[in-house]
Coordinates of C-alpha atoms in Angstrom, one line a residue:
Chain A
M193 CA 61.6 48.7 5.8
T194 CA 58.3 47.2 7.1
L195 CA 57.7 43.5 7.5
I196 CA 54.3 42.2 6.2
D197 CA 52.8 40.2 8.9
G198 CA 50.8 37.6 7.0
K199 CA 49.9 35.8 10.2
A200 CA 48.2 38.8 11.6
I201 CA 46.5 39.8 8.3
A202 CA 45.2 36.2 7.9
Q203 CA 43.8 36.3 11.4
Q204 CA 42.1 39.6 10.5
V205 CA 40.6 38.1 7.3
R206 CA 39.4 35.0 9.3
A207 CA 37.8 37.2 11.9
E208 CA 36.0 39.2 9.2
V209 CA 34.8 36.1 7.6
R210 CA 33.6 34.8 10.9
D211 CA 31.6 38.0 11.6
E212 CA 30.2 38.0 8.1
V213 CA 29.1 34.4 8.4
A214 CA 27.4 35.1 11.7
A215 CA 25.6 38.1 10.1
W216 CA 24.6 35.9 7.1
V217 CA 23.2 33.2 9.4
A218 CA 21.4 35.8 11.5
Q219 CA 19.7 36.9 8.3
G220 CA 18.1 33.5 8.2
H221 CA 20.5 31.8 5.7
E222 CA 22.0 28.3 6.2
P223 CA 25.7 28.5 7.1
P224 CA 28.1 28.2 4.1
G225 CA 29.3 24.6 3.6
L226 CA 32.8 23.5 2.6
A227 CA 33.3 19.9 1.5
T228 CA 36.7 18.2 1.4
V229 CA 37.1 15.0 -0.5
L230 CA 40.0 12.8 0.6
V231 CA 40.8 9.6 -1.2
G232 CA 43.0 7.1 0.6
D233 CA 45.1 7.5 3.7
D234 CA 48.1 9.7 2.9
A235 CA 49.1 11.2 6.2
A236 CA 50.1 14.6 4.8
S237 CA 46.9 14.9 2.9
A238 CA 44.9 14.0 6.0
I239 CA 46.6 16.8 7.9
Y240 CA 45.8 19.4 5.2
V241 CA 42.2 18.3 5.1
G242 CA 42.0 18.4 8.9
G243 CA 43.4 21.9 8.9
K244 CA 40.7 23.1 6.4
Q245 CA 37.9 21.4 8.5
K246 CA 39.2 23.0 11.7
A247 CA 39.5 26.4 10.0
S248 CA 35.9 26.1 8.6
N249 CA 34.5 25.3 12.0
E250 CA 36.2 28.3 13.6
V251 CA 34.5 30.8 11.3
G252 CA 31.1 29.1 11.4
I253 CA 31.4 27.4 8.0
R254 CA 29.9 23.9 8.0
P255 CA 32.5 21.3 7.1
F256 CA 31.6 18.2 5.1
D257 CA 34.3 15.6 5.5
L258 CA 34.2 13.0 2.7
R259 CA 36.6 10.2 2.9
L260 CA 36.9 7.4 0.3
P261 CA 39.1 4.3 0.6
Q262 CA 42.6 4.0 -1.0
D263 CA 41.1 1.6 -3.6
A264 CA 38.1 3.8 -4.5
S265 CA 37.5 3.8 -8.3
H266 CA 37.6 6.9 -10.5
D267 CA 33.9 6.6 -11.0
E268 CA 33.2 6.4 -7.2
V269 CA 35.1 9.6 -6.6
R270 CA 33.4 11.2 -9.6
A271 CA 30.0 10.2 -8.2
T272 CA 30.9 11.9 -4.9
I273 CA 31.9 15.1 -6.7
H274 CA 28.6 15.1 -8.6
E275 CA 26.6 14.5 -5.4
L276 CA 28.3 17.5 -3.8
N277 CA 27.6 19.6 -6.9
A278 CA 24.0 18.8 -6.5
N279 CA 23.9 19.3 -2.7
P280 CA 22.6 22.9 -2.0
A281 CA 24.1 22.8 1.6
V282 CA 27.6 22.6 0.0
N283 CA 29.0 25.8 -1.4
G284 CA 32.6 24.8 -1.9
I285 CA 34.3 21.6 -2.9
L286 CA 37.9 20.6 -2.6
L287 CA 39.3 17.4 -4.0
Q288 CA 42.6 16.8 -2.1
L289 CA 45.4 16.1 -4.5
P290 CA 47.3 13.9 -5.2
T291 CA 44.8 11.0 -5.5
P292 CA 45.7 7.3 -5.8
P293 CA 46.8 6.4 -9.3
Q294 CA 43.5 4.8 -10.5
V295 CA 41.8 8.2 -9.9
D296 CA 42.5 11.1 -12.3
G297 CA 42.3 13.9 -9.7
P298 CA 43.1 16.8 -12.0
A299 CA 40.4 15.7 -14.5
L300 CA 37.9 15.3 -11.7
T301 CA 38.7 18.8 -10.4
T302 CA 37.4 20.2 -13.7
E303 CA 34.0 18.5 -13.0
I304 CA 33.5 20.6 -9.8
D305 CA 30.6 23.0 -10.4
P306 CA 32.4 26.3 -11.2
R307 CA 30.2 28.1 -8.7
K308 CA 31.6 25.7 -6.0
D309 CA 35.3 25.9 -7.2
V310 CA 36.6 27.6 -4.1
D311 CA 40.2 26.7 -5.1
G312 CA 39.6 28.8 -8.2
L313 CA 41.8 26.5 -10.3
T314 CA 39.4 25.0 -12.9
P315 CA 39.8 26.2 -16.5
I316 CA 36.6 28.1 -16.4
S317 CA 37.6 30.0 -13.2
T318 CA 40.9 30.8 -14.8
G319 CA 39.1 32.2 -17.9
L320 CA 36.8 34.3 -15.7
L321 CA 39.8 35.7 -13.9
S322 CA 41.6 36.5 -17.2
K323 CA 38.5 38.2 -18.6
G324 CA 37.7 40.1 -15.3
L325 CA 34.3 38.4 -15.0
P326 CA 32.8 37.4 -11.7
G327 CA 34.1 34.1 -10.4
L328 CA 36.1 32.4 -7.7
R329 CA 39.7 33.3 -7.7
P330 CA 42.6 31.0 -6.6
C331 CA 43.5 31.4 -2.9
T332 CA 47.2 31.9 -2.8
P333 CA 47.4 34.7 -5.3
S334 CA 44.3 36.3 -3.8
G335 CA 46.1 36.2 -0.5
C336 CA 49.1 38.0 -2.0
M337 CA 46.8 40.7 -3.4
E338 CA 45.1 41.0 0.0
L339 CA 48.5 41.6 1.6
L340 CA 49.2 44.4 -0.9
R341 CA 45.7 45.9 -0.4
R342 CA 46.0 46.0 3.4
H343 CA 49.3 47.8 3.0
D344 CA 47.8 50.3 0.5
V345 CA 50.4 49.4 -2.1
Q346 CA 49.9 51.5 -5.2
L347 CA 49.5 49.1 -8.1
E348 CA 48.2 51.4 -10.8
G349 CA 51.0 52.1 -13.2
A350 CA 53.5 50.2 -11.1
E351 CA 56.0 47.9 -12.7
A352 CA 55.1 44.5 -11.4
V353 CA 57.4 41.5 -12.0
V354 CA 56.2 38.0 -11.4
V355 CA 58.9 35.3 -11.2
G356 CA 57.3 32.0 -11.9
R357 CA 54.4 31.0 -14.2
S358 CA 52.7 28.2 -12.4
D359 CA 48.9 27.7 -12.8
L360 CA 48.7 27.9 -9.1
V361 CA 50.4 31.2 -8.5
G362 CA 52.4 32.8 -11.2
K363 CA 49.8 33.0 -14.0
P364 CA 46.8 34.0 -11.8
I365 CA 48.7 36.7 -9.9
S366 CA 49.9 38.1 -13.2
A367 CA 46.3 38.4 -14.3
M368 CA 45.3 39.9 -10.9
L369 CA 48.1 42.5 -11.1
L370 CA 47.1 43.4 -14.6
A371 CA 43.5 43.8 -13.5
A372 CA 44.8 46.2 -10.8
N373 CA 46.4 48.3 -13.7
A374 CA 50.0 47.4 -13.1
T375 CA 52.4 46.9 -16.0
V376 CA 53.1 43.2 -15.6
T377 CA 56.1 41.2 -16.6
T378 CA 56.0 37.4 -16.2
C379 CA 59.4 35.7 -15.9
H380 CA 60.5 32.1 -15.7
S381 CA 63.4 29.7 -16.1
R382 CA 64.0 30.8 -19.7
T383 CA 64.1 34.5 -18.9
R384 CA 67.5 35.7 -20.2
D385 CA 68.6 38.2 -17.6
L386 CA 66.4 37.6 -14.6
A387 CA 68.4 39.9 -12.3
E388 CA 68.0 42.8 -14.7
V389 CA 64.2 42.2 -15.1
C390 CA 63.8 42.0 -11.3
R391 CA 65.6 45.3 -10.9
R392 CA 62.8 47.0 -12.8
A393 CA 60.2 45.9 -10.3
D394 CA 58.3 48.3 -8.1
V395 CA 56.4 45.2 -6.9
L396 CA 58.2 41.8 -7.1
I397 CA 56.3 38.5 -6.7
A398 CA 58.6 35.5 -6.3
A399 CA 56.8 32.2 -6.9
V400 CA 59.3 29.9 -8.4
G401 CA 60.1 27.4 -5.7
V402 CA 63.9 27.8 -5.7
P403 CA 65.4 28.7 -2.4
E404 CA 66.9 32.2 -2.3
L405 CA 67.1 32.4 -6.1
I406 CA 66.4 36.1 -6.0
K407 CA 69.3 38.0 -4.5
G408 CA 69.2 41.1 -2.5
D409 CA 70.9 43.2 -5.1
W410 CA 68.2 42.3 -7.6
I411 CA 65.7 44.3 -5.5
K412 CA 65.1 47.9 -6.6
E413 CA 65.5 50.4 -3.7
G414 CA 62.1 50.8 -2.1
A415 CA 60.4 47.9 -3.9
V416 CA 57.6 45.8 -2.4
V417 CA 58.5 42.1 -2.2
I418 CA 56.0 39.2 -1.9
D419 CA 57.8 35.9 -1.5
V420 CA 55.5 32.9 -2.2
G421 CA 58.3 30.4 -2.0
M422 CA 58.3 27.8 0.8
N423 CA 61.4 25.7 0.3
R424 CA 62.7 23.2 2.8
T425 CA 66.5 23.4 2.9
P426 CA 68.7 21.4 5.4
E427 CA 69.0 24.5 7.6
K428 CA 65.6 26.1 7.4
L429 CA 62.4 26.9 5.6
A430 CA 63.6 29.3 2.9
G431 CA 61.7 31.6 0.5
D432 CA 62.6 32.3 -3.1
V433 CA 64.2 35.6 -2.0
E434 CA 67.5 36.0 -0.2
F435 CA 65.7 37.6 2.7
D436 CA 68.7 38.9 4.7
S437 CA 70.0 41.0 1.9
A438 CA 66.6 41.9 0.4
V439 CA 65.4 43.6 3.6
E440 CA 68.2 46.1 3.1
R441 CA 66.5 47.4 -0.1
A442 CA 62.8 46.6 0.1
S443 CA 60.3 49.0 1.6
L444 CA 57.9 46.2 2.4
I445 CA 58.6 42.5 2.4
T446 CA 57.0 39.2 3.5
P447 CA 59.0 36.9 5.7
V448 CA 59.0 33.1 5.1
P449 CA 57.3 31.6 7.1
G450 CA 54.6 34.0 8.3
G451 CA 54.1 35.9 5.1
V452 CA 52.0 34.6 2.3
G453 CA 51.6 31.1 3.8
P454 CA 48.8 31.8 6.3
M455 CA 46.8 33.7 3.7
T456 CA 45.8 30.7 1.6
I457 CA 43.3 29.1 4.1
A458 CA 41.9 32.6 5.0
M459 CA 41.1 33.3 1.3
L460 CA 39.6 29.8 1.0
L461 CA 37.2 30.6 3.8
R462 CA 36.4 33.9 2.2
N463 CA 35.8 32.2 -1.2
T464 CA 33.4 29.7 0.5
L465 CA 31.4 32.6 2.0
E466 CA 31.3 34.4 -1.4
A467 CA 30.1 31.2 -3.1
A468 CA 27.3 30.9 -0.5
K469 CA 26.2 34.5 -1.1
A470 CA 26.3 34.1 -4.9
A471 CA 24.2 30.9 -4.6
A472 CA 21.5 32.4 -2.4
Chain B
M94 CA 64.3 45.1 -42.8
T95 CA 61.8 42.5 -44.1
L96 CA 58.1 43.1 -44.5
I97 CA 55.8 40.4 -43.2
D98 CA 53.4 39.6 -46.0
G99 CA 50.3 38.5 -44.1
K100 CA 48.3 38.2 -47.2
A101 CA 50.7 35.6 -48.7
I102 CA 51.0 33.7 -45.4
A103 CA 47.2 33.7 -44.9
Q104 CA 46.8 32.3 -48.5
Q105 CA 49.4 29.7 -47.6
V106 CA 47.5 28.7 -44.4
R107 CA 44.2 28.6 -46.4
A108 CA 45.8 26.4 -49.0
E109 CA 47.1 24.0 -46.3
V110 CA 43.7 23.9 -44.7
R111 CA 42.1 23.1 -48.1
D112 CA 44.5 20.3 -48.7
E113 CA 44.0 18.9 -45.2
V114 CA 40.3 19.1 -45.5
A115 CA 40.5 17.2 -48.8
A116 CA 42.6 14.5 -47.2
W117 CA 40.3 14.3 -44.3
V118 CA 37.2 13.8 -46.5
A119 CA 39.2 11.3 -48.7
Q120 CA 39.6 9.3 -45.5
G121 CA 35.9 8.9 -45.4
H122 CA 35.0 11.7 -42.9
E123 CA 32.3 14.2 -43.3
P124 CA 33.6 17.7 -44.2
P125 CA 34.1 20.0 -41.3
G126 CA 31.1 22.3 -40.8
L127 CA 31.1 26.0 -39.7
A128 CA 27.9 27.7 -38.6
T129 CA 27.4 31.4 -38.5
V130 CA 24.4 32.9 -36.6
L131 CA 23.3 36.3 -37.7
V132 CA 20.5 38.1 -35.9
G133 CA 18.9 41.0 -37.7
D134 CA 19.9 42.8 -40.8
D135 CA 23.0 44.9 -40.0
A136 CA 24.7 45.5 -43.3
A137 CA 28.3 45.3 -41.9
S138 CA 27.5 42.1 -40.0
A139 CA 26.0 40.5 -43.1
I140 CA 29.2 41.3 -45.0
Y141 CA 31.4 39.7 -42.3
V142 CA 29.2 36.6 -42.2
G143 CA 29.3 36.4 -46.0
G144 CA 33.0 36.5 -46.0
K145 CA 33.3 33.6 -43.6
Q146 CA 30.8 31.6 -45.6
K147 CA 32.8 32.2 -48.8
A148 CA 36.1 31.4 -47.1
S149 CA 34.7 28.2 -45.8
N150 CA 33.4 27.1 -49.2
E151 CA 36.8 27.8 -50.7
V152 CA 38.6 25.3 -48.5
G153 CA 35.9 22.6 -48.5
I154 CA 34.4 23.5 -45.1
R155 CA 30.6 23.2 -45.2
P156 CA 29.0 26.5 -44.2
F157 CA 25.7 26.6 -42.2
D158 CA 24.2 30.0 -42.7
L159 CA 21.6 30.7 -39.9
R160 CA 19.7 34.0 -40.0
L161 CA 17.2 35.1 -37.5
P162 CA 15.0 38.2 -37.8
Q163 CA 15.8 41.5 -36.2
D164 CA 13.1 40.9 -33.5
A165 CA 14.2 37.3 -32.6
S166 CA 14.0 36.8 -28.9
H167 CA 17.0 35.9 -26.7
D168 CA 15.4 32.4 -26.2
E169 CA 15.1 31.8 -29.9
V170 CA 18.7 32.6 -30.5
R171 CA 19.6 30.5 -27.5
A172 CA 17.7 27.6 -29.0
T173 CA 19.5 28.0 -32.3
I174 CA 22.9 27.8 -30.5
H175 CA 21.8 24.7 -28.6
E176 CA 20.6 23.0 -31.8
L177 CA 24.0 23.7 -33.3
N178 CA 25.7 22.4 -30.2
A179 CA 23.8 19.1 -30.7
N180 CA 24.3 18.9 -34.5
P181 CA 27.3 16.6 -35.2
A182 CA 27.7 18.1 -38.7
V183 CA 28.6 21.4 -37.2
N184 CA 32.1 21.7 -35.8
G185 CA 32.3 25.4 -35.3
I186 CA 29.8 28.0 -34.2
L187 CA 30.1 31.8 -34.6
L188 CA 27.5 34.1 -33.2
Q189 CA 27.9 37.4 -35.0
L190 CA 28.1 40.3 -32.6
P191 CA 26.7 42.8 -31.9
T192 CA 23.2 41.3 -31.6
P193 CA 20.0 43.4 -31.3
P194 CA 19.4 44.8 -27.8
Q195 CA 16.9 42.2 -26.7
V196 CA 19.5 39.4 -27.3
D197 CA 22.4 39.2 -24.8
G198 CA 25.1 38.1 -27.4
P199 CA 28.1 37.9 -25.1
A200 CA 26.1 35.7 -22.6
L201 CA 25.0 33.4 -25.4
T202 CA 28.5 33.1 -26.7
T203 CA 29.4 31.4 -23.4
E204 CA 26.7 28.7 -24.2
I205 CA 28.6 27.6 -27.3
D206 CA 30.0 24.1 -26.7
P207 CA 33.7 24.7 -25.9
R208 CA 34.6 22.1 -28.5
K209 CA 32.8 24.2 -31.1
D210 CA 34.1 27.6 -29.9
V211 CA 36.2 28.3 -33.0
D212 CA 36.5 31.9 -32.0
G213 CA 38.3 30.7 -28.9
L214 CA 36.8 33.5 -26.8
T215 CA 34.6 31.8 -24.2
P216 CA 35.9 31.7 -20.6
I217 CA 36.7 28.0 -20.7
S218 CA 38.7 28.4 -23.9
T219 CA 40.6 31.3 -22.3
G220 CA 41.3 29.2 -19.2
L221 CA 42.5 26.3 -21.4
L222 CA 44.9 28.6 -23.2
S223 CA 46.2 30.0 -19.9
K224 CA 46.8 26.5 -18.5
G225 CA 48.4 25.2 -21.7
L226 CA 45.7 22.6 -22.1
P227 CA 44.3 21.5 -25.5
G228 CA 41.5 23.8 -26.7
L229 CA 40.6 26.2 -29.4
R230 CA 42.6 29.4 -29.4
P231 CA 41.4 32.9 -30.5
C232 CA 42.0 33.6 -34.2
T233 CA 43.7 37.0 -34.3
P234 CA 46.4 36.2 -31.7
S235 CA 46.9 32.8 -33.3
G236 CA 47.4 34.6 -36.6
C237 CA 50.1 36.7 -35.0
M238 CA 51.9 33.7 -33.6
E239 CA 51.7 32.0 -37.1
L240 CA 53.4 35.0 -38.6
L241 CA 56.2 34.8 -36.1
R242 CA 56.5 31.0 -36.7
R243 CA 56.7 31.3 -40.5
H244 CA 59.5 33.8 -40.1
D245 CA 61.3 31.6 -37.5
V246 CA 61.3 34.4 -34.9
Q247 CA 63.1 33.2 -31.8
L248 CA 60.7 33.6 -28.9
E249 CA 62.4 31.5 -26.2
G250 CA 64.0 33.9 -23.8
A251 CA 63.1 36.9 -25.9
E252 CA 61.7 40.1 -24.3
A253 CA 58.2 40.4 -25.7
V254 CA 56.1 43.5 -25.0
V255 CA 52.4 43.5 -25.7
V256 CA 50.7 46.9 -25.8
G257 CA 47.0 46.4 -25.1
R258 CA 45.1 44.0 -22.8
S259 CA 41.9 43.3 -24.6
D260 CA 40.2 39.9 -24.2
L261 CA 40.3 39.6 -28.0
V262 CA 44.1 40.1 -28.6
G263 CA 46.2 41.6 -25.8
K264 CA 45.6 39.0 -23.1
P265 CA 45.5 35.9 -25.2
I266 CA 48.7 36.8 -27.1
S267 CA 50.4 37.5 -23.8
A268 CA 49.5 33.9 -22.8
M269 CA 50.7 32.5 -26.1
L270 CA 54.0 34.3 -26.0
L271 CA 54.5 33.1 -22.4
A272 CA 53.8 29.5 -23.5
A273 CA 56.4 30.0 -26.2
N274 CA 58.9 30.8 -23.4
A275 CA 59.2 34.6 -24.0
T276 CA 59.5 36.9 -21.0
V277 CA 56.3 38.8 -21.5
T278 CA 55.3 42.3 -20.4
T279 CA 51.7 43.5 -20.9
C280 CA 51.2 47.2 -21.1
H281 CA 48.1 49.4 -21.3
S282 CA 46.8 52.9 -20.9
R283 CA 48.0 53.1 -17.3
T284 CA 51.5 52.1 -18.1
R285 CA 53.7 54.8 -16.8
D286 CA 56.5 55.1 -19.4
L287 CA 55.2 53.2 -22.4
A288 CA 58.1 54.4 -24.6
E289 CA 60.7 53.0 -22.2
V290 CA 58.9 49.7 -21.9
C291 CA 58.6 49.3 -25.7
R292 CA 62.3 50.0 -26.1
R293 CA 63.0 46.8 -24.2
A294 CA 61.1 44.7 -26.7
D295 CA 62.8 42.1 -28.9
V296 CA 59.2 41.3 -30.1
L297 CA 56.6 44.1 -29.9
I298 CA 52.9 43.4 -30.4
A299 CA 50.8 46.5 -30.8
A300 CA 47.1 45.9 -30.1
V301 CA 45.7 49.0 -28.6
G302 CA 43.6 50.6 -31.3
V303 CA 45.2 54.1 -31.3
P304 CA 46.5 55.2 -34.7
E305 CA 50.4 55.5 -34.7
L306 CA 50.6 55.6 -30.9
I307 CA 53.9 53.7 -31.0
K308 CA 56.6 55.9 -32.4
G309 CA 59.6 54.7 -34.5
D310 CA 62.1 55.7 -31.9
W311 CA 60.3 53.4 -29.3
I312 CA 61.4 50.4 -31.4
K313 CA 64.6 48.7 -30.4
E314 CA 67.1 48.3 -33.2
G315 CA 66.4 44.9 -34.9
A316 CA 63.1 44.3 -33.1
V317 CA 60.2 42.3 -34.6
V318 CA 57.0 44.3 -34.8
I319 CA 53.5 42.9 -35.2
D320 CA 50.9 45.6 -35.6
V321 CA 47.3 44.4 -34.9
G322 CA 45.9 47.9 -35.1
M323 CA 43.4 48.8 -37.9
N324 CA 42.4 52.4 -37.4
R325 CA 40.5 54.4 -39.9
T326 CA 41.9 58.0 -40.0
P327 CA 40.8 60.7 -42.4
E328 CA 43.8 60.0 -44.6
K329 CA 44.2 56.2 -44.4
L330 CA 43.9 52.9 -42.6
A331 CA 46.6 53.3 -39.9
G332 CA 48.1 50.7 -37.6
D333 CA 49.0 51.3 -33.9
V334 CA 52.7 51.8 -35.0
E335 CA 54.1 54.8 -36.8
F336 CA 55.1 52.6 -39.7
D337 CA 57.3 55.0 -41.7
S338 CA 59.7 55.6 -38.8
A339 CA 59.4 52.1 -37.4
V340 CA 60.7 50.4 -40.6
E341 CA 64.0 52.2 -40.0
R342 CA 64.6 50.2 -36.9
A343 CA 62.6 46.9 -37.0
S344 CA 64.2 43.8 -38.5
L345 CA 60.7 42.4 -39.4
I346 CA 57.4 44.3 -39.4
T347 CA 53.8 43.9 -40.5
P348 CA 52.3 46.5 -42.7
V349 CA 48.7 47.8 -42.2
P350 CA 46.7 46.6 -44.1
G351 CA 48.1 43.3 -45.3
G352 CA 49.8 42.2 -42.1
V353 CA 47.8 40.6 -39.3
G354 CA 44.4 41.3 -40.8
P355 CA 44.2 38.5 -43.4
M356 CA 45.3 35.9 -40.8
T357 CA 42.1 36.0 -38.7
I358 CA 39.9 34.1 -41.2
A359 CA 42.7 31.8 -42.1
M360 CA 43.1 30.8 -38.4
L361 CA 39.3 30.4 -38.1
L362 CA 39.3 27.9 -40.9
R363 CA 42.2 26.1 -39.3
N364 CA 40.3 26.0 -35.9
T365 CA 37.2 24.6 -37.6
L366 CA 39.3 21.8 -39.1
E367 CA 41.0 21.1 -35.7
A368 CA 37.6 21.0 -34.0
A369 CA 36.3 18.5 -36.6
K370 CA 39.4 16.3 -36.1
A371 CA 39.0 16.5 -32.3
A372 CA 35.3 15.5 -32.5
A373 CA 35.9 12.5 -34.8

């Protein structure tokens, strides 16, 4: 059994992005720009936004740090998004959710120019992914795919089982695995015999948000297990997979934390660079 | 075993649309409008377009029949699409494919206003379907779902297997079955043991375009089988399923022809009515 070191792979991706940004700038281009829009003063949101700013800086991406007051109107936030859409120095736009109640954050997200949708979560980005057309892909599922790629996991013809059907992870990773020629089964809370379906998986993606829902004996001998879950329990930060028993059967598995988690920001930086290149 | 009579169900849907259109007009609204855009003089395309015009007329939908010459430029066709986007009497727009080589038909399709995309095939419509957001859904997979609904097929928790991953049928019907709470497996040419995967299916959708690829003994006893295939062989019009042996096992099955086929135009008419209601 091999542990997938998401922290190390994320560092590697970030180093690659840093080198590519430097080469891009050396060619005479402006550095890629990533704008974060934070409305109000939620402490957790401020920490997330700060993390993205810091990560951008580290790889040479120019951060644009937009902050609007807690009582900003929907139209004010909308105007900010549209200004960023029009600003050629900005290649990626993130509207930090949740927004205060007077601002319809999810609706405003759909007004981000698809070419700057570095979160890859607008309907048009979702459609481009489904159709296999060029576009920006959502960061967390891209991160999972990157982990599989770096470990040379054979996806063509593999039975892939995705547990969870969120817009954020389950659905897009199902689309990505299908594009990689896996036979893909998507499961969820209404799946009749989840254990049995999981036992078919050569590649199992757990993205359901229930601590240790997936038991070790649901894992096929030699399977690859990617655990996207991050569930705070009284004792620890638990994944969706019962790790201690799953390691007995998996050939390759992500720990929680230190597996998928670190990949999200790394892929966000990569998306921002790709968006800048596509815009040039 | 019960045969699914797609012809009768399509007639039923068309009669319902006709009654709803009449009620809509009686409420003082303009009749819904469906525009077809035909570039050049391909005989088969002219027949398709004529069929849609005729079907529209029969249910009280106003047809707009736009024809451009074989040598029309990309920009001329584009201008026509944009005029139709701006015309409030037009609720649905169909650009008949294929177009002559100087016109990039697929690219122009994406310029159809998503609210008028009654084929449901633009990236944004695809994304809205994936996310479960309101939008226009593609006609053939919608027709399959309608057949299942009219026969009260239980989809929640069912194992659904979709053979084929086209943008036209395989992928959207996978998304629709998932939204209906089935456990969905999507298969394709790289699937390792297609027979074995098909044998799991409570509901099997065949949309792969290979005559009689799916053998009778791949059908689980009592399964529901929807055959989207329409393959011209020297002897007959064949589905993707070996019908004569599949009927021995299926509880419910579509014939070819007379199964899914007639549903496509019926659902197109329904989409046009829905688009008119959403625009009012």
